[in-house]
Amino acid sequence: MALAAWACLWLLVFASSVKAWHHKDDVTIGVLAFRGMDEAVRMWSPTAEYLEAQLPGVRFRILPLTNDTIDEAVASGEADFVITNSGSYVALNQRHGITRIATLISQRPTGTSTRFGAVIISRADRDDIREIADLRGKRFAAVHPEAFGGWWMGWKELRDHGIEPLQDMQLEFTGFPVDLVMEAVRSGQVDAGTFRTELLEQWINEGRIRADEFHVLNARTTPGFPFLHSTRLYPEWPLAVQPDMDEDLAKQVLQALFAMPEGHPALDAAEIAGWTIPLNYDPVHDLMRELKVGLYEPDEVITLREVFTVYGPWFAGILGVLLTGFLAFVMRLNRSLTASRVSLANTLRSIGDAVVTTDTQGLIQYMNPVAERMGHCSLPDVQGHDYRQVFHLVDESSRKELGNLARHSASMREPRPYTFDGLLLGRDGQEYSVKITTSTIRAGLTGVSGCVLVIHDVTELRTLARQLRYQAAHDPLTGLVNRREFETRLSRAVDGSQKSGQTHVLIFLDLDWFKAINDSLGHAAGDQVLREVADILERQVRSTDTAARIGGDEFGILLMNCELDAGIAMAEKLRDAITAYSYESEGETYRVGVSQGLVLIDRQSGNLGAVLKAADEACYTAKEHGRNRYHVYSSDPH
């Protein structure tokens, strides 16, 4: 038994812990082609070209994949990076160890979002189908049995309404492109169908369908989400990377994507607004676990009696040969055991990650030197202790303790690695972002004798992602929110006002007489004035408000949950504070003023574009009427 345990441990360490980082000059990005192969290449090739321009010497290629080919492409290493739906990512992460490094921000004419859901539609003229309950016994179209937004989301919603699709409906899977589901419903080939959100709005905007042609069942509205949906919302598609990809190259790709400027042709082609830090995909696990699909699909159970009934005669004939071969194998294994132990010890000492082996209850049996340094302890002092007394691991979002991962891994029926993201709360008071991989140590063919935990420090990568996210949303000169982030927050405020009736106030500010300082004293002095004015603005507004630099000497203030009278009082306060400010240079004193345009945001304000235009017009009017004053926008010309 001891011989088998050591052999299994050696194999598990190599299989789940050793990372052979390698640099590549040719990089393939696999993309799930949910709209068809040619469309996937058209949408994502500009991103590949952008990355080639940012990373000279590295060539990027787009590889369109389907639900049936994506697993093999990842398993074989043909795809170095993968852009796929959330359900597909979760399965690939568990099977092959790929890791998400970013989540896309979808872009449509009606808005942006980092989440998506699915719609369930029928033809609008079907008076017999108005609710989900009406779908019992009907013909229903979905994209693919393994599609996340194209089937699993809708499946869960049907179950929640008392319909078991596999028994209560006639299912048809159309495959890619997703348009085939819509066409099947439109033509009457099926009674209803499901596909991911925003496609319905896109087809309406493109003129492919009429807005009154389909009926959305179980229609929901979610604050901040701009599309019709019938289901719960889940994290948008991630960008994931193979576990053996060059870490520096992965960081360069991530940095280039986060730095892609607003309105870049690559973003427009992909129909996205950009990339953000990876979201939490636990809700995807919950859905798959409930439906028992993907990595949670139960294995087919074959009894020992059935095996012997079918193959019993063969067992009798080869049993003698197997016994003879087994005895020879054990003798060779005994001779090489000593050398294997030495090789294993050297390997564990050279691994850059912390490696801990435990029994099935989580009691420490072995730690490599990296684990000793990470846990601030030595193996003899903690051997036989619960590993959680040494490594305090918590969930990175909820900060709840992860529980006994060793016991969880040992209880799993399938002997494969499991990967978790978390935080390590060190004994030195520091927090470390880590990726934890657990693998069982097999004892014989079916038994489990323990667990291997590999803890990989990813603090630097996570910190870089947060820094890039901050830089993408803030003005580098003043440190205020930049125009893009300001308009994103303003859009949410406008949408929220339309739905809830809350009122907010938008102020556009344009500095008066700033050009004289900039022209006479130079840009360095002008930049200093802008920084000091930005500091004045940030000190005047509330913590719930947003101060932003729009561009040049123009600024914006968003006052949340604010009436017009309070907005006017704030405008007067800002004018007094900036009028009192002065800039000294070589014995001369320079002053600036501020012209302000105010707009009340309520249900009558219109959309984002209308609010921005109104604020700009009001600010221009303030300048025309003498400067260093404010003007409140009114839609009444009199």
XYZ file of C-alpha atoms in Angstrom:
638
model
C 0.000 0.000 0.000
C 2.857 2.413 0.848
C 4.524 1.711 -2.506
C 1.337 2.613 -4.409
C 0.834 5.805 -2.357
C 4.350 7.079 -3.096
C 3.996 6.270 -6.810
C 0.620 8.053 -7.061
C 1.971 11.075 -5.167
C 4.908 11.363 -7.596
C 2.564 11.270 -10.602
C 0.137 13.811 -9.091
C 2.870 16.307 -8.303
C 4.071 16.224 -11.927
C 0.541 16.268 -13.359
C -0.933 19.115 -11.305
C 1.921 21.176 -9.894
C 4.894 21.511 -12.247
C 4.466 24.398 -14.704
C 6.637 24.285 -17.829
C 6.404 27.978 -18.818
C 7.338 28.536 -22.442
C 7.444 31.562 -24.738
C 5.659 31.476 -28.091
C 6.032 33.649 -31.173
C 2.816 32.280 -32.727
C -0.228 32.611 -30.447
C -3.675 31.199 -31.204
C -6.831 32.713 -29.691
C -9.716 30.236 -29.736
C -13.166 31.862 -29.963
C -16.523 30.137 -29.514
C -18.199 30.982 -32.856
C -21.792 31.313 -31.689
C -22.684 33.353 -34.784
C -20.808 31.136 -37.252
C -17.166 30.563 -38.199
C -16.766 33.432 -40.677
C -18.449 35.905 -38.335
C -16.118 34.931 -35.469
C -13.056 35.570 -37.646
C -14.491 38.915 -38.781
C -15.289 40.030 -35.237
C -12.003 39.085 -33.561
C -9.313 39.426 -36.268
C -8.954 43.195 -35.554
C -8.171 42.311 -31.919
C -5.430 39.938 -33.120
C -4.033 42.685 -35.356
C -4.118 45.153 -32.458
C -2.200 42.738 -30.210
C 0.423 42.186 -32.949
C 0.944 45.951 -33.098
C 1.307 46.162 -29.310
C 3.567 43.075 -28.991
C 6.077 43.267 -31.880
C 7.468 39.893 -32.896
C 4.413 37.911 -31.734
C 1.853 36.740 -34.303
C -1.774 36.213 -33.209
C -4.306 33.983 -35.033
C -8.060 33.633 -34.467
C -9.338 30.024 -34.305
C -13.171 29.757 -34.494
C -14.513 26.852 -32.417
C -17.847 25.147 -31.723
C -19.254 23.503 -28.602
C -18.099 20.189 -30.083
C -14.484 21.218 -30.882
C -13.484 23.630 -28.116
C -12.599 20.947 -25.536
C -10.158 19.195 -27.874
C -8.573 22.510 -28.930
C -7.841 23.362 -25.281
C -6.779 19.828 -24.304
C -4.321 19.587 -27.220
C -2.875 23.054 -26.627
C -3.978 24.234 -30.081
C -5.638 27.272 -28.455
C -3.301 29.325 -26.218
C -5.995 31.816 -25.174
C -9.753 31.140 -25.185
C -12.737 33.512 -25.453
C -15.855 31.502 -24.660
C -19.111 31.608 -22.747
C -19.178 31.321 -18.974
C -20.417 27.729 -18.799
C -17.836 26.543 -21.303
C -15.081 28.339 -19.348
C -16.035 26.737 -16.025
C -15.882 23.245 -17.580
C -12.560 23.926 -19.351
C -11.101 25.395 -16.164
C -11.896 22.247 -14.197
C -10.856 19.797 -16.933
C -7.703 21.460 -18.265
C -6.702 24.186 -15.776
C -7.189 27.238 -18.020
C -7.445 30.470 -15.986
C -9.581 33.565 -16.593
C -7.584 36.821 -16.727
C -10.283 39.246 -17.901
C -14.037 39.530 -18.524
C -15.383 41.329 -21.592
C -17.715 44.347 -21.404
C -20.415 43.885 -24.031
C -21.362 46.913 -26.175
C -24.691 47.453 -27.876
C -26.540 50.626 -29.008
C -28.702 50.343 -25.898
C -25.800 50.137 -23.433
C -22.886 48.170 -21.975
C -22.769 45.315 -19.471
C -20.430 42.781 -17.844
C -23.306 40.319 -17.390
C -25.696 38.559 -19.728
C -28.701 36.315 -19.626
C -31.071 34.639 -22.067
C -34.457 35.403 -23.606
C -37.269 32.921 -24.188
C -39.394 34.022 -27.157
C -42.513 33.037 -29.057
C -44.234 34.703 -31.979
C -46.267 37.715 -30.874
C -49.363 36.409 -32.675
C -49.417 33.192 -30.599
C -52.178 34.049 -28.125
C -51.890 30.538 -26.681
C -48.298 31.213 -25.516
C -48.091 34.168 -23.142
C -46.388 32.629 -20.085
C -43.671 30.005 -19.560
C -46.294 27.609 -18.192
C -47.914 27.659 -21.658
C -44.854 25.899 -23.137
C -45.698 22.503 -21.677
C -45.982 20.012 -24.557
C -44.759 22.553 -27.116
C -41.893 22.389 -29.627
C -38.883 24.294 -28.300
C -35.603 25.317 -30.040
C -32.208 25.904 -28.406
C -28.690 26.240 -29.810
C -26.841 23.165 -28.505
C -27.102 20.676 -25.599
C -23.860 22.174 -24.172
C -24.722 25.871 -24.849
C -24.752 28.088 -21.745
C -26.732 31.152 -22.870
C -28.276 29.196 -25.739
C -29.829 26.449 -23.557
C -28.785 25.990 -19.918
C -30.038 29.410 -18.715
C -33.432 28.840 -20.335
C -33.517 25.248 -19.033
C -33.175 26.466 -15.435
C -35.951 29.035 -15.910
C -38.272 26.367 -17.361
C -37.565 24.086 -14.370
C -38.241 26.944 -11.940
C -41.675 27.272 -13.550
C -42.459 23.571 -13.121
C -41.506 22.339 -16.605
C -38.964 19.542 -17.086
C -37.900 20.150 -20.708
C -36.558 16.646 -21.301
C -39.957 15.129 -20.439
C -42.509 17.905 -20.983
C -41.359 19.433 -24.304
C -40.209 18.494 -27.820
C -36.633 19.833 -27.997
C -34.747 20.752 -31.171
C -31.121 21.968 -31.245
C -30.296 24.153 -34.258
C -26.529 24.610 -33.811
C -24.616 27.779 -34.782
C -25.300 30.459 -35.845
C -27.789 31.475 -33.160
C -29.960 33.149 -35.814
C -31.336 29.672 -36.656
C -33.319 29.608 -33.371
C -34.999 32.922 -34.191
C -35.778 31.795 -37.745
C -37.263 28.501 -36.481
C -39.654 30.423 -34.192
C -40.496 32.985 -36.871
C -41.308 30.317 -39.492
C -43.456 28.276 -37.094
C -41.095 25.290 -37.225
C -41.102 25.467 -33.420
C -43.402 27.166 -30.923
C -40.728 28.934 -28.878
C -36.965 29.176 -28.464
C -34.147 30.595 -26.362
C -30.842 32.377 -26.970
C -28.560 34.855 -25.197
C -29.556 38.459 -24.492
C -28.958 41.567 -26.634
C -29.299 39.631 -29.931
C -33.010 40.498 -30.099
C -32.257 44.233 -29.790
C -29.406 43.942 -32.295
C -31.601 42.284 -34.923
C -34.252 44.969 -34.410
C -31.646 47.745 -34.845
C -30.324 46.029 -37.989
C -33.842 45.859 -39.412
C -33.828 42.058 -39.598
C -36.932 41.751 -37.429
C -39.677 44.089 -36.217
C -39.976 45.071 -32.573
C -43.561 43.731 -32.469
C -42.768 40.407 -34.162
C -41.877 38.400 -31.038
C -43.102 38.114 -27.465
C -40.566 37.719 -24.624
C -41.817 35.288 -21.975
C -41.127 35.985 -18.290
C -39.669 39.389 -19.306
C -37.512 40.917 -16.573
C -35.817 44.270 -16.007
C -32.663 44.547 -13.900
C -31.230 47.968 -12.832
C -28.075 48.707 -14.805
C -28.722 45.963 -17.378
C -29.923 47.427 -20.711
C -31.419 44.356 -22.438
C -34.638 42.336 -22.240
C -34.123 39.007 -20.448
C -36.166 36.064 -19.232
C -33.535 34.488 -16.970
C -31.129 35.367 -14.195
C -27.938 37.212 -15.183
C -24.483 35.629 -15.193
C -20.925 36.935 -15.760
C -20.032 37.802 -19.386
C -17.565 35.809 -21.470
C -14.050 35.567 -20.007
C -10.658 35.594 -21.696
C -8.756 32.569 -20.346
C -5.167 31.400 -20.759
C -3.578 27.950 -20.850
C -1.725 26.961 -17.627
C 1.602 26.551 -19.475
C 1.523 29.934 -21.257
C 4.465 32.291 -20.711
C 3.428 34.397 -17.701
C 5.137 37.550 -19.062
C 3.358 37.172 -22.414
C 0.005 36.704 -20.658
C 0.624 39.898 -18.665
C 1.542 41.816 -21.834
C -1.643 40.641 -23.569
C -3.740 41.601 -20.526
C -2.085 45.022 -20.285
C -2.594 45.692 -24.012
C -6.301 44.772 -23.838
C -6.914 46.946 -20.749
C -5.149 49.860 -22.464
C -7.156 49.598 -25.717
C -8.583 53.110 -26.255
C -12.307 53.803 -26.331
C -13.789 53.526 -29.813
C -10.897 51.457 -31.183
C -11.908 49.599 -34.384
C -11.072 46.267 -32.720
C -13.661 46.967 -29.984
C -16.271 47.982 -32.560
C -15.647 44.846 -34.642
C -16.031 42.583 -31.598
C -19.075 44.617 -30.460
C -17.620 45.136 -27.013
C -16.769 48.219 -24.935
C -13.539 46.784 -23.513
C -12.240 44.389 -20.866
C -12.397 44.392 -17.080
C -10.917 42.331 -14.232
C -12.229 38.753 -14.017
C -15.655 38.379 -12.394
C -16.772 35.705 -9.926
C -18.091 32.666 -11.845
C -19.522 30.812 -8.806
C -23.133 31.427 -10.024
C -22.237 29.470 -13.170
C -21.077 26.551 -10.998
C -24.371 26.744 -9.077
C -26.450 26.551 -12.284
C -24.452 23.630 -13.717
C -24.573 21.804 -10.392
C -28.379 22.194 -10.222
C -28.885 20.978 -13.800
C -26.214 18.259 -13.451
C -24.555 19.316 -16.712
C -20.977 19.871 -17.833
C -18.495 18.940 -15.144
C -21.381 18.029 -12.803
C -22.894 15.462 -15.176
C -23.223 12.159 -13.266
C -21.148 9.255 -14.483
C -22.892 6.137 -15.747
C -22.692 3.474 -13.036
C -21.815 -0.070 -14.116
C -22.116 -2.728 -11.428
C -19.445 -5.341 -10.787
C -22.029 -8.063 -11.434
C -22.645 -6.660 -14.940
C -18.913 -6.586 -15.643
C -18.450 -10.224 -14.618
C -21.541 -11.309 -16.532
C -20.163 -9.881 -19.788
C -16.423 -10.367 -19.342
C -16.206 -13.230 -16.820
C -14.883 -15.862 -19.298
C -12.061 -13.561 -20.336
C -11.016 -12.920 -16.733
C -10.472 -16.602 -16.071
C -8.186 -16.956 -19.121
C -5.918 -13.995 -18.405
C -5.837 -14.035 -14.595
C -2.726 -16.186 -14.473
C -0.874 -13.955 -16.932
C -1.816 -10.849 -14.959
C -0.638 -12.328 -11.658
C 2.713 -13.271 -13.147
C 3.157 -9.827 -14.660
C 2.109 -8.136 -11.449
C 4.704 -10.030 -9.383
C 7.424 -9.010 -11.841
C 6.253 -5.409 -11.708
C 6.349 -5.311 -7.883
C 9.915 -6.612 -7.882
C 11.045 -3.909 -10.314
C 9.147 -1.270 -8.337
C 10.893 -2.267 -5.107
C 14.307 -1.930 -6.760
C 13.540 1.588 -8.051
C 11.721 2.870 -4.958
C 14.779 4.339 -3.272
C 15.808 6.247 -6.414
C 12.224 7.480 -6.874
C 12.086 8.873 -3.341
C 15.288 10.845 -3.886
C 13.996 12.162 -7.229
C 10.656 13.125 -5.673
C 12.295 15.044 -2.826
C 14.520 16.976 -5.254
C 11.541 17.791 -7.469
C 9.417 19.110 -4.608
C 12.285 21.293 -3.384
C 12.680 22.863 -6.850
C 8.987 23.688 -7.446
C 8.222 27.423 -7.210
C 4.755 26.882 -5.658
C 3.873 25.777 -2.154
C 3.119 22.013 -2.084
C 1.384 20.448 0.926
C 0.301 16.809 1.260
C -2.298 15.784 3.832
C -4.333 12.765 4.805
C -8.028 12.601 3.889
C -8.928 14.758 6.931
C -6.503 17.558 6.054
C -3.752 16.731 8.570
C -0.314 17.762 7.240
C 2.055 14.973 6.214
C 4.595 16.883 4.097
C 5.452 20.455 2.978
C 8.109 21.614 0.523
C 10.439 24.535 1.420
C 8.229 27.087 -0.387
C 5.247 26.021 1.729
C 7.355 26.343 4.891
C 8.326 29.905 3.951
C 4.748 30.809 3.008
C 3.383 29.383 6.254
C 6.259 30.776 8.419
C 6.861 27.366 9.966
C 8.897 24.184 9.617
C 7.495 20.749 8.776
C 8.420 19.018 12.101
C 6.503 21.716 14.053
C 3.222 21.338 12.135
C 3.254 17.717 10.962
C -0.039 16.092 12.000
C -1.797 19.476 12.406
C -4.797 20.626 10.352
C -3.386 22.544 7.367
C -5.922 25.349 8.029
C -4.032 26.195 11.245
C -1.036 27.070 9.059
C -2.647 28.401 5.858
C -5.654 30.641 6.510
C -7.437 30.537 3.113
C -10.614 32.557 2.468
C -12.838 33.314 -0.526
C -11.570 36.485 -2.213
C -15.039 38.057 -2.567
C -16.955 36.993 0.557
C -13.846 36.496 2.757
C -15.456 33.383 4.181
C -13.128 30.511 5.058
C -12.857 28.025 2.193
C -13.391 25.050 4.418
C -11.478 21.770 4.408
C -10.354 21.486 0.775
C -8.517 18.240 1.439
C -11.657 16.545 2.751
C -13.676 17.995 -0.145
C -11.182 16.697 -2.714
C -11.041 13.258 -1.096
C -14.837 12.990 -1.241
C -15.015 13.612 -4.997
C -15.792 10.560 -7.117
C -13.720 11.677 -10.104
C -9.942 11.738 -9.416
C -9.000 15.032 -11.056
C -7.578 18.371 -9.917
C -9.887 21.092 -8.582
C -8.841 24.757 -8.691
C -10.030 27.565 -6.410
C -9.289 31.309 -6.287
C -8.794 32.752 -2.829
C -6.827 34.900 -0.403
C -4.088 33.695 1.938
C -4.142 35.658 5.203
C -0.494 35.384 6.206
C 0.824 35.277 9.745
C 2.830 38.425 8.911
C -0.421 40.377 8.482
C -0.141 40.470 4.698
C -2.812 39.257 2.268
C -1.852 37.267 -0.837
C -4.034 36.492 -3.855
C -3.570 32.783 -4.516
C -4.789 30.001 -6.781
C -5.223 26.691 -4.919
C -5.227 23.371 -6.772
C -6.210 20.167 -4.968
C -5.621 16.614 -6.185
C -6.330 13.333 -4.473
C -3.596 10.812 -3.688
C -4.906 7.481 -4.865
C -4.482 4.326 -2.849
C -4.842 1.428 -5.267
C -7.413 1.668 -8.033
C -10.350 3.134 -6.112
C -9.152 4.201 -2.664
C -7.961 7.628 -1.503
C -5.156 8.025 1.033
C -4.733 11.806 1.037
C -4.599 15.033 -0.862
C -2.033 17.328 -2.512
C -2.606 21.094 -2.197
C -0.630 23.403 -4.489
C -0.762 27.127 -3.589
C 0.354 29.523 -6.350
C 0.863 33.223 -5.484
C -0.873 35.409 -8.129
C -0.776 38.661 -6.121
C 1.337 40.493 -8.705
C -1.005 39.608 -11.591
C -4.142 40.575 -9.648
C -2.503 43.861 -8.498
C -1.555 44.667 -12.093
C -5.138 44.038 -13.217
C -6.501 46.376 -10.516
C -3.955 49.070 -11.429
C -4.821 48.850 -15.101
C -8.529 49.030 -14.279
C -7.916 52.201 -12.205
C -5.788 53.782 -14.921
C -8.460 53.046 -17.532
C -11.070 54.941 -15.471
C -9.070 57.986 -14.216
C -7.433 61.058 -15.692
C -3.613 60.752 -15.347
C -3.081 64.497 -14.725
C -5.669 65.275 -12.037
C -6.529 61.828 -10.680
C -10.235 62.548 -11.203
C -12.552 60.133 -13.023
C -12.032 60.435 -16.805
C -14.698 61.196 -19.427
C -15.363 57.546 -20.308
C -15.955 56.461 -16.710
C -17.961 59.635 -15.988
C -20.321 58.966 -18.905
C -20.710 55.342 -17.738
C -21.793 56.514 -14.249
C -23.974 59.246 -15.742
C -25.660 56.665 -18.009
C -26.516 54.517 -14.972
C -27.924 57.587 -13.193
C -30.059 58.528 -16.220
C -31.393 54.972 -16.572
C -32.092 54.739 -12.835
C -33.966 58.047 -12.900
C -36.160 56.825 -15.779
C -37.104 53.688 -13.835
C -37.270 54.834 -10.189
C -38.055 58.542 -10.484
C -34.967 59.635 -8.497
C -33.565 63.064 -9.362
C -29.905 63.932 -9.874
C -28.053 67.057 -11.036
C -25.342 67.249 -13.725
C -22.964 70.248 -13.758
C -20.615 71.048 -16.648
C -17.771 73.416 -15.624
C -15.499 75.364 -18.009
C -12.663 77.432 -16.493
C -12.639 81.130 -17.414
C -9.366 82.958 -18.194
C -7.382 79.728 -17.957
C -5.995 80.141 -21.496
C -4.177 83.333 -20.441
C -2.281 81.400 -17.734
C -1.515 78.501 -20.057
C -0.267 80.806 -22.876
C 1.775 83.201 -20.746
C 3.260 80.820 -18.159
C 3.422 77.581 -20.169
C 1.804 74.140 -19.969
C 3.585 73.187 -16.724
C 1.867 76.061 -14.914
C -1.409 75.270 -16.648
C -1.185 71.628 -15.541
C -0.557 72.720 -11.941
C -3.641 74.968 -12.016
C -5.746 72.081 -13.355
C -4.503 69.795 -10.584
C -5.272 72.372 -7.862
C -8.734 73.146 -9.300
C -9.445 69.383 -9.434
C -8.476 69.144 -5.760
C -10.904 71.998 -4.954
C -13.751 70.230 -6.775
C -13.109 66.895 -5.088
C -13.082 68.514 -1.637
C -16.413 70.286 -2.213
C -18.568 67.347 -3.392
C -19.987 64.519 -1.291
C -18.529 61.014 -1.198
C -21.575 59.775 -3.147
C -20.984 62.299 -5.956
C -18.536 62.113 -8.865
C -16.069 64.797 -9.974
C -14.446 64.222 -13.379
C -12.147 65.882 -15.869
C -13.942 65.864 -19.218
C -10.984 67.220 -21.218
C -8.759 70.313 -21.384
C -10.076 72.804 -18.800
C -13.557 71.248 -18.711
C -14.874 69.331 -15.703
C -18.066 67.518 -14.782
C -19.909 66.972 -11.485
C -22.652 64.336 -10.978
C -24.695 65.001 -7.819
C -26.595 61.829 -6.945
C -30.075 61.931 -5.351
C -30.058 65.725 -5.488
C -32.811 68.275 -6.103
C -32.245 71.305 -8.361
C -32.120 73.799 -5.436
C -29.318 71.802 -3.809
C -27.547 71.618 -7.175
C -27.701 75.413 -7.536
C -26.310 75.802 -4.003
C -23.440 73.484 -4.938
C -22.758 75.496 -8.136
C -22.524 78.716 -6.075
C -20.240 76.964 -3.591
C -17.956 75.756 -6.396
C -17.869 79.229 -7.998
C -16.907 80.869 -4.684
C -14.202 78.284 -4.001
C -12.614 78.624 -7.458
C -12.923 82.446 -7.446
C -11.046 82.505 -4.119
C -8.237 80.421 -5.611
C -5.128 82.106 -7.012
C -1.887 80.969 -8.639
C 1.363 82.758 -7.774
C 4.286 82.989 -10.232
C 7.300 85.338 -10.023
C 5.467 87.780 -7.791
C 2.370 87.892 -10.010
C -1.065 86.625 -8.963
C -3.311 84.882 -11.485
C -6.971 84.001 -10.973
C -9.536 81.940 -12.828
C -13.308 81.808 -12.864
C -15.763 79.080 -13.792
C -18.828 79.004 -16.063
C -21.294 76.270 -15.136
C -24.221 74.618 -16.886
C -26.737 72.728 -14.709
C -29.210 70.047 -15.822
C -31.816 68.340 -13.642
C -31.948 64.600 -14.376
C -35.448 63.173 -13.974
C -37.964 61.143 -15.963
C -38.323 64.016 -18.491
C -34.583 64.464 -19.145
C -34.315 62.057 -22.069
C -31.395 59.725 -22.740
C -27.687 60.150 -22.043
C -27.025 62.078 -25.252
C -29.838 64.534 -24.518
C -28.570 65.195 -20.971
C -24.977 65.795 -22.154
C -26.147 68.151 -24.893
C -28.331 70.121 -22.453
C -25.446 70.553 -19.981
C -23.117 71.741 -22.750
C -25.692 74.274 -23.984
C -26.284 75.591 -20.460
C -22.529 76.017 -19.875
C -22.185 77.883 -23.196
C -25.057 80.195 -22.172
C -23.305 80.955 -18.867
C -20.189 82.010 -20.778
C -22.223 84.172 -23.193
C -23.833 86.030 -20.264
C -20.586 87.232 -18.682
C -18.675 84.155 -17.444
C -17.952 83.106 -13.832
C -21.610 82.287 -13.331
C -24.007 79.373 -13.680
C -26.994 78.767 -15.945
C -29.767 76.196 -15.429
C -30.898 74.440 -18.603
C -34.584 74.696 -19.505
C -36.298 72.993 -22.447
C -38.704 75.963 -22.607
C -37.192 78.500 -25.077
C -39.088 81.317 -23.273
